[in-house]
Structures are given as C-alpha cells and as structure tokens.
PDB file of C-alpha atoms in Angstrom:
ATOM      1  CA  UNK Z   1     -17.480   2.633  -6.268  1.00 45.00           C
ATOM      2  CA  UNK Z   2     -13.985   3.869  -6.765  1.00 47.00           C
ATOM      3  CA  UNK Z   3     -13.653   7.087  -8.954  1.00 46.00           C
ATOM      4  CA  UNK Z   4     -10.518   8.494  -9.797  1.00 51.00           C
ATOM      5  CA  UNK Z   5      -8.287  10.009  -7.395  1.00 53.00           C
ATOM      6  CA  UNK Z   6      -9.537  10.408  -3.886  1.00 55.00           C
ATOM      7  CA  UNK Z   7      -7.531  12.635  -1.589  1.00 53.00           C
ATOM      8  CA  UNK Z   8      -7.944  13.732   2.052  1.00 52.00           C
ATOM      9  CA  UNK Z   9      -9.870  16.550   2.794  1.00 58.00           C
ATOM     10  CA  UNK Z  10      -8.841  18.419   6.094  1.00 69.00           C
ATOM     11  CA  UNK Z  11      -5.711  16.399   6.683  1.00 77.00           C
ATOM     12  CA  UNK Z  12      -4.330  16.370   3.086  1.00 76.00           C
ATOM     13  CA  UNK Z  13      -1.347  18.947   3.517  1.00 79.00           C
ATOM     14  CA  UNK Z  14      -0.113  16.856   7.032  1.00 75.00           C
ATOM     15  CA  UNK Z  15      -0.553  13.575   5.302  1.00 78.00           C
ATOM     16  CA  UNK Z  16       1.398  14.606   2.256  1.00 76.00           C
ATOM     17  CA  UNK Z  17       4.231  15.737   4.397  1.00 79.00           C
ATOM     18  CA  UNK Z  18       3.948  12.302   5.900  1.00 71.00           C
ATOM     19  CA  UNK Z  19       3.863  10.624   2.494  1.00 73.00           C
ATOM     20  CA  UNK Z  20       7.221  12.429   1.296  1.00 75.00           C
ATOM     21  CA  UNK Z  21       8.807  11.910   4.313  1.00 81.00           C
ATOM     22  CA  UNK Z  22       8.068   8.011   4.176  1.00 79.00           C
ATOM     23  CA  UNK Z  23       9.122   7.710   0.351  1.00 75.00           C
ATOM     24  CA  UNK Z  24      12.241   9.362   1.333  1.00 76.00           C
ATOM     25  CA  UNK Z  25      12.800   6.766   4.020  1.00 78.00           C
ATOM     26  CA  UNK Z  26      11.457   3.397   3.136  1.00 89.00           C
ATOM     27  CA  UNK Z  27      11.877   0.297   5.137  1.00 92.00           C
ATOM     28  CA  UNK Z  28      14.345  -2.349   3.631  1.00 95.00           C
ATOM     29  CA  UNK Z  29      11.021  -4.545   2.518  1.00 96.00           C
ATOM     30  CA  UNK Z  30       9.569  -1.163   0.853  1.00 95.00           C
ATOM     31  CA  UNK Z  31      12.907  -0.690  -0.951  1.00 95.00           C
ATOM     32  CA  UNK Z  32      12.907  -4.083  -1.959  1.00 96.00           C
ATOM     33  CA  UNK Z  33       9.503  -4.527  -3.635  1.00 97.00           C
ATOM     34  CA  UNK Z  34       9.617  -1.313  -4.914  1.00 96.00           C
ATOM     35  CA  UNK Z  35      12.252  -2.234  -7.485  1.00 95.00           C
ATOM     36  CA  UNK Z  36       9.680  -4.810  -9.061  1.00 96.00           C
ATOM     37  CA  UNK Z  37       6.646  -2.218  -8.997  1.00 97.00           C
ATOM     38  CA  UNK Z  38       8.121   0.942 -10.124  1.00 95.00           C
ATOM     39  CA  UNK Z  39       8.121   2.111 -13.710  1.00 92.00           C
ATOM     40  CA  UNK Z  40       5.624  -0.232 -15.016  1.00 91.00           C
ATOM     41  CA  UNK Z  41       7.403  -3.422 -14.611  1.00 89.00           C
ATOM     42  CA  UNK Z  42       4.552  -5.459 -13.706  1.00 93.00           C
ATOM     43  CA  UNK Z  43       2.124  -4.018 -16.567  1.00 94.00           C
ATOM     44  CA  UNK Z  44       0.573  -1.486 -14.612  1.00 96.00           C
ATOM     45  CA  UNK Z  45       1.678   1.803 -12.754  1.00 96.00           C
ATOM     46  CA  UNK Z  46       2.102   1.821  -8.818  1.00 97.00           C
ATOM     47  CA  UNK Z  47       2.594   4.844  -6.668  1.00 95.00           C
ATOM     48  CA  UNK Z  48       4.722   5.103  -3.298  1.00 95.00           C
ATOM     49  CA  UNK Z  49       2.897   6.349  -0.324  1.00 92.00           C
ATOM     50  CA  UNK Z  50      -0.097   7.910  -1.914  1.00 89.00           C
ATOM     51  CA  UNK Z  51      -2.593   9.709   0.103  1.00 87.00           C
ATOM     52  CA  UNK Z  52      -5.865   8.037  -0.393  1.00 84.00           C
ATOM     53  CA  UNK Z  53      -8.743   9.637   1.695  1.00 79.00           C
ATOM     54  CA  UNK Z  54      -7.101   9.589   5.644  1.00 81.00           C
ATOM     55  CA  UNK Z  55      -4.617   6.612   4.380  1.00 86.00           C
ATOM     56  CA  UNK Z  56      -0.934   6.563   3.122  1.00 88.00           C
ATOM     57  CA  UNK Z  57      -0.744   2.994   1.802  1.00 93.00           C
ATOM     58  CA  UNK Z  58       2.831   1.718   1.199  1.00 94.00           C
ATOM     59  CA  UNK Z  59       1.856   0.937  -2.791  1.00 97.00           C
ATOM     60  CA  UNK Z  60      -1.297   1.701  -4.712  1.00 95.00           C
ATOM     61  CA  UNK Z  61      -2.109   0.422  -8.486  1.00 96.00           C
ATOM     62  CA  UNK Z  62      -5.288   3.312  -8.960  1.00 93.00           C
ATOM     63  CA  UNK Z  63      -6.114   1.724 -12.487  1.00 94.00           C
ATOM     64  CA  UNK Z  64      -6.591  -1.759 -10.878  1.00 95.00           C
ATOM     65  CA  UNK Z  65      -7.653  -0.533  -7.308  1.00 95.00           C
ATOM     66  CA  UNK Z  66      -4.804  -2.667  -5.679  1.00 97.00           C
ATOM     67  CA  UNK Z  67      -3.461  -1.465  -2.449  1.00 96.00           C
ATOM     68  CA  UNK Z  68      -0.256  -3.277  -1.166  1.00 97.00           C
ATOM     69  CA  UNK Z  69       0.842  -2.755   2.643  1.00 95.00           C
ATOM     70  CA  UNK Z  70       3.944  -4.382   4.137  1.00 95.00           C
ATOM     71  CA  UNK Z  71       3.572  -4.781   7.899  1.00 89.00           C
ATOM     72  CA  UNK Z  72       6.422  -4.703   9.990  1.00 81.00           C
ATOM     73  CA  UNK Z  73       6.459  -6.588  13.669  1.00 61.00           C
ATOM     74  CA  UNK Z  74       4.542  -3.784  15.322  1.00 51.00           C
ATOM     75  CA  UNK Z  75       1.571  -4.863  12.823  1.00 47.00           C
ATOM     76  CA  UNK Z  76       1.044  -7.974  15.090  1.00 58.00           C
ATOM     77  CA  UNK Z  77       0.410  -5.792  18.354  1.00 57.00           C
ATOM     78  CA  UNK Z  78      -3.388  -6.316  19.124  1.00 70.00           C
ATOM     79  CA  UNK Z  79      -4.230  -2.570  18.735  1.00 80.00           C
ATOM     80  CA  UNK Z  80      -2.071  -2.158  15.730  1.00 75.00           C
ATOM     81  CA  UNK Z  81      -3.938  -5.378  13.918  1.00 80.00           C
ATOM     82  CA  UNK Z  82      -7.216  -3.833  14.741  1.00 87.00           C
ATOM     83  CA  UNK Z  83      -6.541  -0.676  13.087  1.00 88.00           C
ATOM     84  CA  UNK Z  84      -5.086  -2.321  10.254  1.00 85.00           C
ATOM     85  CA  UNK Z  85      -8.407  -4.359   9.881  1.00 89.00           C
ATOM     86  CA  UNK Z  86     -10.460  -1.519  10.179  1.00 90.00           C
ATOM     87  CA  UNK Z  87      -8.577   0.414   7.672  1.00 89.00           C
ATOM     88  CA  UNK Z  88      -8.530  -2.722   5.212  1.00 93.00           C
ATOM     89  CA  UNK Z  89     -12.500  -2.891   5.773  1.00 92.00           C
ATOM     90  CA  UNK Z  90     -12.824   0.712   4.736  1.00 90.00           C
ATOM     91  CA  UNK Z  91     -10.634   0.618   1.696  1.00 92.00           C
ATOM     92  CA  UNK Z  92     -12.761  -2.745   0.621  1.00 92.00           C
ATOM     93  CA  UNK Z  93     -15.742  -1.008   0.852  1.00 91.00           C
ATOM     94  CA  UNK Z  94     -14.615   1.762  -1.317  1.00 88.00           C
ATOM     95  CA  UNK Z  95     -13.713  -0.948  -4.078  1.00 91.00           C
ATOM     96  CA  UNK Z  96      -9.994  -1.450  -3.191  1.00 94.00           C
ATOM     97  CA  UNK Z  97      -8.555  -4.562  -3.155  1.00 96.00           C
ATOM     98  CA  UNK Z  98      -5.846  -4.807  -0.238  1.00 96.00           C
ATOM     99  CA  UNK Z  99      -3.000  -7.300  -0.264  1.00 97.00           C
ATOM    100  CA  UNK Z 100      -0.691  -7.304   3.091  1.00 95.00           C
ATOM    101  CA  UNK Z 101       2.622  -8.726   3.446  1.00 96.00           C
ATOM    102  CA  UNK Z 102       4.846  -8.930   6.231  1.00 94.00           C
ATOM    103  CA  UNK Z 103       8.665  -7.730   5.965  1.00 94.00           C
ATOM    104  CA  UNK Z 104       9.702 -11.329   6.039  1.00 95.00           C
ATOM    105  CA  UNK Z 105       7.600 -12.328   3.329  1.00 97.00           C
ATOM    106  CA  UNK Z 106       8.935  -9.592   1.314  1.00 97.00           C
ATOM    107  CA  UNK Z 107      12.449  -9.980   1.904  1.00 97.00           C
ATOM    108  CA  UNK Z 108      12.546 -13.863   2.107  1.00 97.00           C
ATOM    109  CA  UNK Z 109       9.994 -15.011  -0.824  1.00 97.00           C
ATOM    110  CA  UNK Z 110       9.727 -12.322  -2.798  1.00 97.00           C
ATOM    111  CA  UNK Z 111       8.706 -14.578  -5.793  1.00 97.00           C
ATOM    112  CA  UNK Z 112       5.518 -15.674  -4.039  1.00 97.00           C
ATOM    113  CA  UNK Z 113       4.744 -11.962  -3.159  1.00 98.00           C
ATOM    114  CA  UNK Z 114       5.245 -10.811  -6.674  1.00 97.00           C
ATOM    115  CA  UNK Z 115       3.155 -14.025  -7.984  1.00 97.00           C
ATOM    116  CA  UNK Z 116       0.246 -12.719  -5.678  1.00 98.00           C
ATOM    117  CA  UNK Z 117       0.344  -9.440  -6.851  1.00 98.00           C
ATOM    118  CA  UNK Z 118       0.432 -10.490 -10.517  1.00 97.00           C
ATOM    119  CA  UNK Z 119      -2.569 -12.537  -9.810  1.00 97.00           C
ATOM    120  CA  UNK Z 120      -4.173  -9.556  -8.487  1.00 96.00           C
ATOM    121  CA  UNK Z 121      -3.415  -7.469 -11.646  1.00 96.00           C
ATOM    122  CA  UNK Z 122      -4.483  -9.980 -13.936  1.00 95.00           C
ATOM    123  CA  UNK Z 123      -8.215  -9.891 -12.442  1.00 91.00           C
ATOM    124  CA  UNK Z 124     -10.539  -8.240 -14.789  1.00 83.00           C
TER     125      UNK Z 124
END
C-alpha cells in the first residue's frame, strides 16, 4: 500500500514548520538514538521529524516503511495513549511498521532498542 513519498495536503506548510522546530530541539532520547540512526549507520537511511501525511514521526526509514516513535511521560496519559494508538493503526494500514520506545528504554537500554530496530530492518 505504501508508495514513495506521502506528504500532508492542506497542513503541509504548518507541519513542515513544526518538523523543523522539532529537529532543532530534540529530546535527550531523540538525540541519543539519532547518533545510531544517522548517516546510514544501520545500513538504511533514516530521516528525523519527516512529515508523513498529517503526522511527524520522530524517525522514519522510507525504504523499509519503518516509523520509530520515542514516547515521553505524557504518552502514558489516557487521551494521548488513545491518539497514539489511532495514529499507529492508521500508519499500519498504510503499510508502515511502527516501533515505539519510551525515553527510559532509549536512554537506559539502547542496545536492546537497536537490536529491535535491526531485527525490523532485516525483515524482507
């Protein structure tokens, strides 16, 4: 179902502005994970804060259809958790695989996080 680049329609300019702002102000966990994802270190190209439809995933590998989200504490709140689940479901329907990690997982067990990502990259 995934085909090339899919960008937002009516909200693109606003989302792109947010994406640039987010890229320039990453969380500690985003900054830490980016050190392992940038420059094709894992054998594929990842983008940070890339506009995809009406979303801005933390990281995306377009060639593998892989979205990586790093969730801070507010993602545990029921309303945000519901929005996250709906977003994940929509991206899955579009053919994207979504991996979610907490800040604590990225900062406290980066090896396991990278192993999970590598396993997904290696899938056909």
